[in-house]
Short mmCIF file of N, CA, C and O in Angstrom, two decimals:
data_model
loop_
_atom_site.label_atom_id
_atom_site.label_comp_id
_atom_site.label_asym_id
_atom_site.label_seq_id
_atom_site.Cartn_x
_atom_site.Cartn_y
_atom_site.Cartn_z
N MET A 1 102.39 -66.39 50.75
CA MET A 1 103.12 -67.36 51.59
C MET A 1 104.50 -67.66 51.04
O MET A 1 104.77 -67.56 49.87
N SER A 2 105.41 -67.78 52.10
CA SER A 2 106.85 -67.92 51.73
C SER A 2 107.11 -69.18 51.21
O SER A 2 106.40 -70.14 51.64
N PRO A 3 108.10 -69.41 50.35
CA PRO A 3 108.47 -70.62 50.03
C PRO A 3 108.79 -71.64 51.17
O PRO A 3 108.49 -72.81 51.05
N LEU A 4 109.44 -71.21 52.26
CA LEU A 4 109.74 -71.97 53.39
C LEU A 4 108.40 -72.61 54.02
O LEU A 4 108.38 -73.75 54.28
N VAL A 5 107.46 -71.86 54.17
CA VAL A 5 106.14 -72.21 54.71
C VAL A 5 105.55 -73.18 53.69
O VAL A 5 104.98 -74.16 54.15
N ALA A 6 105.61 -72.96 52.43
CA ALA A 6 104.84 -73.82 51.40
C ALA A 6 105.76 -75.18 51.59
O ALA A 6 104.99 -76.20 51.46
N ASN A 7 107.01 -75.16 51.71
CA ASN A 7 107.56 -76.44 51.77
C ASN A 7 107.35 -77.22 53.00
O ASN A 7 107.10 -78.43 52.99
N ILE A 8 107.16 -76.55 54.09
CA ILE A 8 106.82 -77.25 55.46
C ILE A 8 105.39 -77.85 55.36
O ILE A 8 105.12 -78.92 55.63
N ILE A 9 104.47 -76.93 54.72
CA ILE A 9 103.09 -77.50 54.61
C ILE A 9 103.13 -78.79 53.61
O ILE A 9 102.48 -79.79 53.79
N GLY A 10 103.85 -78.71 52.57
CA GLY A 10 104.01 -79.92 51.55
C GLY A 10 104.52 -81.10 52.20
O GLY A 10 104.18 -82.15 51.99
N ILE A 11 105.62 -80.81 52.94
CA ILE A 11 106.19 -81.89 53.73
C ILE A 11 105.14 -82.51 54.67
O ILE A 11 105.08 -83.81 54.85
N ILE A 12 104.51 -81.80 55.53
CA ILE A 12 103.41 -82.38 56.31
C ILE A 12 102.39 -83.12 55.52
O ILE A 12 102.07 -84.25 56.06
N GLY A 13 101.90 -82.60 54.39
CA GLY A 13 101.12 -83.35 53.52
C GLY A 13 101.68 -84.72 53.03
O GLY A 13 101.09 -85.83 53.17
N SER A 14 103.03 -84.80 52.67
CA SER A 14 103.67 -85.93 52.42
C SER A 14 103.71 -86.91 53.52
O SER A 14 103.56 -88.22 53.19
N VAL A 15 104.09 -86.41 54.60
CA VAL A 15 104.09 -87.38 55.83
C VAL A 15 102.76 -87.97 56.07
O VAL A 15 102.78 -89.25 56.38
N LEU A 16 101.73 -87.22 55.81
CA LEU A 16 100.29 -87.78 56.00
C LEU A 16 100.11 -88.90 54.95
O LEU A 16 99.63 -89.90 55.46
N PHE A 17 100.56 -88.71 53.74
CA PHE A 17 100.32 -89.82 52.76
C PHE A 17 101.03 -90.94 53.16
O PHE A 17 100.51 -92.07 53.05
N MET A 18 102.20 -90.86 53.62
CA MET A 18 103.20 -91.95 53.92
C MET A 18 102.45 -92.63 55.12
O MET A 18 102.44 -93.85 55.18
N GLY A 19 102.05 -91.79 56.11
CA GLY A 19 101.48 -92.52 57.35
C GLY A 19 100.23 -93.30 56.94
O GLY A 19 99.96 -94.27 57.42
N GLY A 20 99.37 -92.66 56.06
CA GLY A 20 98.19 -93.36 55.66
C GLY A 20 98.57 -94.59 54.85
O GLY A 20 97.87 -95.73 55.00
N PHE A 21 99.61 -94.65 54.07
CA PHE A 21 99.98 -95.91 53.36
C PHE A 21 100.37 -96.97 54.22
O PHE A 21 100.22 -98.13 54.23
N ILE A 22 101.35 -96.45 55.37
CA ILE A 22 101.86 -97.34 56.34
C ILE A 22 100.58 -98.02 57.12
O ILE A 22 100.63 -99.21 57.33
N TYR A 23 99.60 -97.16 57.48
CA TYR A 23 98.47 -97.54 58.14
C TYR A 23 97.80 -98.79 57.31
O TYR A 23 97.36 -99.86 57.86
N ALA A 24 97.52 -98.41 56.17
CA ALA A 24 96.77 -99.35 55.20
C ALA A 24 97.53 -100.73 54.97
O ALA A 24 96.88 -101.69 54.90
N ASN A 25 98.87 -100.61 55.20
CA ASN A 25 99.62 -101.92 55.00
C ASN A 25 99.77 -102.63 56.31
O ASN A 25 100.04 -103.84 56.28
N ARG A 26 99.59 -101.99 57.39
CA ARG A 26 99.81 -102.54 58.83
C ARG A 26 98.65 -102.92 59.49
O ARG A 26 98.57 -103.78 60.23
N ALA A 27 97.49 -102.28 59.25
CA ALA A 27 96.26 -102.39 60.06
C ALA A 27 95.66 -103.96 59.69
O ALA A 27 95.78 -104.22 58.36
N ARG A 28 95.14 -104.41 60.52
CA ARG A 28 94.44 -105.74 60.39
C ARG A 28 93.10 -105.44 59.65
O ARG A 28 92.70 -106.33 58.77
N GLN A 29 92.56 -104.30 60.05
CA GLN A 29 91.23 -103.93 59.35
C GLN A 29 91.34 -102.48 59.11
O GLN A 29 91.47 -101.83 60.10
N ILE A 30 91.24 -101.81 57.93
CA ILE A 30 91.34 -100.48 57.71
C ILE A 30 89.85 -99.79 58.09
O ILE A 30 88.81 -100.15 57.77
N ASP A 31 90.16 -98.69 58.77
CA ASP A 31 89.04 -97.64 59.04
C ASP A 31 88.90 -96.83 57.79
O ASP A 31 89.82 -95.96 57.66
N LYS A 32 88.01 -96.99 56.92
CA LYS A 32 88.10 -96.17 55.65
C LYS A 32 87.85 -94.79 55.85
O LYS A 32 88.44 -94.02 55.17
N LEU A 33 87.03 -94.40 56.93
CA LEU A 33 86.80 -93.01 57.16
C LEU A 33 88.33 -92.28 57.62
O LEU A 33 88.74 -91.32 57.00
N LEU A 34 88.94 -93.05 58.52
CA LEU A 34 90.25 -92.48 58.85
C LEU A 34 91.28 -92.46 57.62
O LEU A 34 91.97 -91.43 57.55
N PHE A 35 91.39 -93.54 56.93
CA PHE A 35 92.38 -93.54 55.87
C PHE A 35 92.15 -92.54 54.79
O PHE A 35 93.05 -91.89 54.37
N ASN A 36 90.79 -92.39 54.50
CA ASN A 36 90.47 -91.39 53.38
C ASN A 36 90.56 -89.86 54.05
O ASN A 36 90.95 -89.07 53.25
N ALA A 37 90.35 -89.79 55.16
CA ALA A 37 90.54 -88.20 55.91
C ALA A 37 91.96 -87.99 55.94
O ALA A 37 92.42 -86.74 55.69
N ILE A 38 92.87 -89.03 56.15
CA ILE A 38 94.36 -88.77 56.21
C ILE A 38 94.78 -88.34 54.65
O ILE A 38 95.57 -87.46 54.51
N ASN A 39 94.33 -89.07 53.81
CA ASN A 39 94.59 -88.82 52.35
C ASN A 39 94.08 -87.45 51.82
O ASN A 39 94.76 -86.79 51.13
N LEU A 40 92.85 -87.13 52.29
CA LEU A 40 92.33 -85.90 51.89
C LEU A 40 92.98 -84.78 52.42
O LEU A 40 93.40 -83.67 51.79
N ALA A 41 93.47 -84.75 53.82
CA ALA A 41 94.33 -83.65 54.39
C ALA A 41 95.74 -83.69 53.65
O ALA A 41 96.07 -82.54 53.51
N GLY A 42 96.27 -84.80 53.40
CA GLY A 42 97.57 -84.81 52.64
C GLY A 42 97.49 -84.00 51.39
O GLY A 42 98.25 -83.21 50.91
N ALA A 43 96.41 -84.46 50.50
CA ALA A 43 96.17 -83.74 49.22
C ALA A 43 95.92 -82.25 49.40
O ALA A 43 96.58 -81.53 48.63
N ILE A 44 95.27 -81.87 50.37
CA ILE A 44 94.96 -80.43 50.66
C ILE A 44 96.20 -79.61 50.83
O ILE A 44 96.40 -78.54 50.35
N LEU A 45 96.92 -80.18 51.84
CA LEU A 45 98.29 -79.61 52.33
C LEU A 45 99.11 -79.50 51.08
O LEU A 45 99.84 -78.38 50.79
N LEU A 46 99.23 -80.58 50.20
CA LEU A 46 100.18 -80.71 49.04
C LEU A 46 99.64 -79.49 47.92
O LEU A 46 100.41 -78.95 47.33
N LEU A 47 98.23 -79.52 47.81
CA LEU A 47 97.78 -78.43 46.86
C LEU A 47 98.10 -77.11 47.32
O LEU A 47 98.47 -76.14 46.51
N ILE A 48 98.09 -76.81 48.67
CA ILE A 48 98.50 -75.47 49.30
C ILE A 48 99.91 -75.22 48.79
O ILE A 48 100.40 -74.21 48.42
N SER A 49 100.75 -76.26 49.09
CA SER A 49 102.22 -76.08 48.73
C SER A 49 102.44 -75.80 47.22
O SER A 49 103.22 -74.99 46.92
N LEU A 50 101.71 -76.49 46.37
CA LEU A 50 101.72 -76.36 44.94
C LEU A 50 101.24 -74.97 44.55
O LEU A 50 101.51 -74.62 43.43
N SER A 51 100.44 -74.26 45.33
CA SER A 51 100.14 -72.92 44.96
C SER A 51 101.34 -72.01 45.07
O SER A 51 101.35 -70.87 44.16
N VAL A 52 102.49 -72.44 45.65
CA VAL A 52 103.58 -71.55 45.55
C VAL A 52 104.65 -72.16 44.73
O VAL A 52 105.28 -71.45 43.92
N HIS A 53 104.65 -73.50 44.68
CA HIS A 53 105.75 -74.14 43.82
C HIS A 53 104.93 -74.96 42.77
O HIS A 53 104.67 -76.20 42.89
N PHE A 54 104.39 -74.24 41.84
CA PHE A 54 103.34 -74.82 40.82
C PHE A 54 104.03 -75.89 40.05
O PHE A 54 105.11 -75.78 39.44
N ASN A 55 103.24 -77.01 39.87
CA ASN A 55 103.65 -78.19 38.92
C ASN A 55 102.35 -78.76 38.48
O ASN A 55 101.58 -79.28 39.37
N LEU A 56 101.94 -78.61 37.24
CA LEU A 56 100.60 -78.99 36.82
C LEU A 56 100.42 -80.37 37.00
O LEU A 56 99.29 -80.70 37.42
N ALA A 57 101.24 -81.31 36.70
CA ALA A 57 101.16 -82.80 36.85
C ALA A 57 100.84 -83.09 38.32
O ALA A 57 99.81 -83.88 38.63
N ALA A 58 101.53 -82.45 39.27
CA ALA A 58 101.39 -82.67 40.68
C ALA A 58 99.99 -82.04 40.94
O ALA A 58 99.26 -82.82 41.87
N VAL A 59 99.45 -81.02 40.58
CA VAL A 59 98.28 -80.39 40.96
C VAL A 59 97.01 -81.46 40.40
O VAL A 59 96.18 -81.72 41.07
N ILE A 60 97.42 -81.81 39.26
CA ILE A 60 96.27 -82.94 38.65
C ILE A 60 96.11 -84.18 39.59
O ILE A 60 95.17 -84.57 39.98
N LEU A 61 97.44 -84.64 39.89
CA LEU A 61 97.47 -85.79 40.76
C LEU A 61 96.81 -85.57 42.04
O LEU A 61 95.92 -86.33 42.66
N GLU A 62 97.04 -84.46 42.78
CA GLU A 62 96.71 -84.22 44.10
C GLU A 62 95.16 -83.95 44.05
O GLU A 62 94.38 -84.24 44.99
N THR A 63 94.76 -83.25 42.96
CA THR A 63 93.18 -83.03 42.90
C THR A 63 92.57 -84.27 42.78
O THR A 63 91.45 -84.53 43.56
N ALA A 64 92.97 -85.11 41.88
CA ALA A 64 92.31 -86.53 41.79
C ALA A 64 92.33 -87.28 43.01
O ALA A 64 91.38 -87.82 43.43
N TRP A 65 93.59 -87.28 43.68
CA TRP A 65 93.72 -87.97 45.05
C TRP A 65 92.64 -87.46 46.07
O TRP A 65 92.00 -88.20 46.77
N GLY A 66 92.62 -86.12 46.06
CA GLY A 66 91.66 -85.51 46.95
C GLY A 66 90.22 -85.83 46.91
O GLY A 66 89.26 -86.09 47.61
N LEU A 67 89.88 -85.78 45.46
CA LEU A 67 88.52 -86.18 45.01
C LEU A 67 88.16 -87.72 45.41
O LEU A 67 87.03 -88.06 45.88
N ILE A 68 89.05 -88.60 45.17
CA ILE A 68 88.79 -89.97 45.49
C ILE A 68 88.77 -90.21 47.03
O ILE A 68 87.93 -90.86 47.38
N ALA A 69 89.63 -89.48 47.70
CA ALA A 69 89.59 -89.59 49.17
C ALA A 69 88.15 -89.00 49.69
O ALA A 69 87.52 -89.57 50.61
N LEU A 70 87.71 -87.94 49.18
CA LEU A 70 86.48 -87.24 49.53
C LEU A 70 85.25 -88.27 49.23
O LEU A 70 84.42 -88.52 50.01
N SER A 71 85.43 -88.93 48.17
CA SER A 71 84.34 -89.94 47.74
C SER A 71 84.39 -91.03 48.61
O SER A 71 83.39 -91.57 49.02
N GLY A 72 85.61 -91.47 49.14
CA GLY A 72 85.78 -92.47 50.05
C GLY A 72 85.19 -92.11 51.47
O GLY A 72 84.62 -92.97 52.29
N ILE A 73 85.24 -90.93 51.81
CA ILE A 73 84.75 -90.40 53.15
C ILE A 73 83.36 -90.50 53.12
O ILE A 73 82.61 -90.91 54.13
N ILE A 74 82.75 -89.97 51.96
CA ILE A 74 81.28 -89.98 51.88
C ILE A 74 80.69 -91.53 51.95
O ILE A 74 79.78 -91.67 52.60
N SER A 75 81.49 -92.34 51.24
CA SER A 75 81.09 -93.74 51.41
C SER A 75 81.07 -94.39 52.52
O SER A 75 80.25 -95.18 53.11
N ALA A 76 82.23 -93.99 53.37
CA ALA A 76 82.53 -94.57 54.71
C ALA A 76 81.32 -93.92 55.73
O ALA A 76 80.74 -94.70 56.47
N LEU A 77 80.99 -92.75 55.62
CA LEU A 77 80.03 -92.05 56.40
C LEU A 77 78.56 -92.80 56.06
O LEU A 77 77.86 -92.98 57.08
N ARG A 78 78.30 -92.96 54.82
CA ARG A 78 77.03 -93.62 54.51
C ARG A 78 76.90 -95.07 55.10
O ARG A 78 75.84 -95.48 55.76
N ALA A 79 78.03 -95.67 55.01
CA ALA A 79 78.08 -97.10 55.51
C ALA A 79 78.01 -97.08 57.17
O ALA A 79 77.35 -98.07 57.58
N ARG A 80 78.60 -96.14 57.71
CA ARG A 80 78.46 -96.10 59.28
C ARG A 80 77.02 -95.65 59.57
O ARG A 80 76.44 -96.23 60.52
N ARG A 81 76.29 -94.86 58.90
CA ARG A 81 75.01 -94.36 59.08
C ARG A 81 74.04 -95.65 58.90
O ARG A 81 73.03 -95.75 59.71
N GLU A 82 74.40 -96.60 58.03
CA GLU A 82 73.52 -97.78 57.77
C GLU A 82 74.08 -98.87 58.70
O GLU A 82 73.31 -99.87 58.62
N GLY A 83 75.06 -98.66 59.47
CA GLY A 83 75.27 -99.78 60.44
C GLY A 83 76.28 -100.76 59.95
O GLY A 83 76.53 -101.83 60.47
N LYS A 84 76.83 -100.46 58.70
CA LYS A 84 77.74 -101.37 58.12
C LYS A 84 79.19 -101.08 58.45
O LYS A 84 79.47 -99.89 58.57
N PRO A 85 80.01 -102.12 58.73
CA PRO A 85 81.39 -101.79 58.98
C PRO A 85 82.09 -101.20 57.72
O PRO A 85 81.89 -101.54 56.69
N SER A 86 83.16 -100.29 58.23
CA SER A 86 83.80 -99.66 56.95
C SER A 86 85.18 -100.09 57.12
O SER A 86 85.84 -100.17 58.05
#
């Protein structure tokens, strides 16, 4: 992957994170599934970018962020299945 493509992918991931943060601060009620899906997508895209522009601290952060988001998605799906609002 070229450095330019990696940068574009990383920027899209960053925009997703910012969008998720704006959503969390503006929404009257957060849809946890949507919020965590946005964060997981952002983490994945940034990890792809980091495969070209490696930075260990950022890889650790994005991996943790992605795992937390995945946990949130699982929790939100379970809550929806049980009929609880998420």
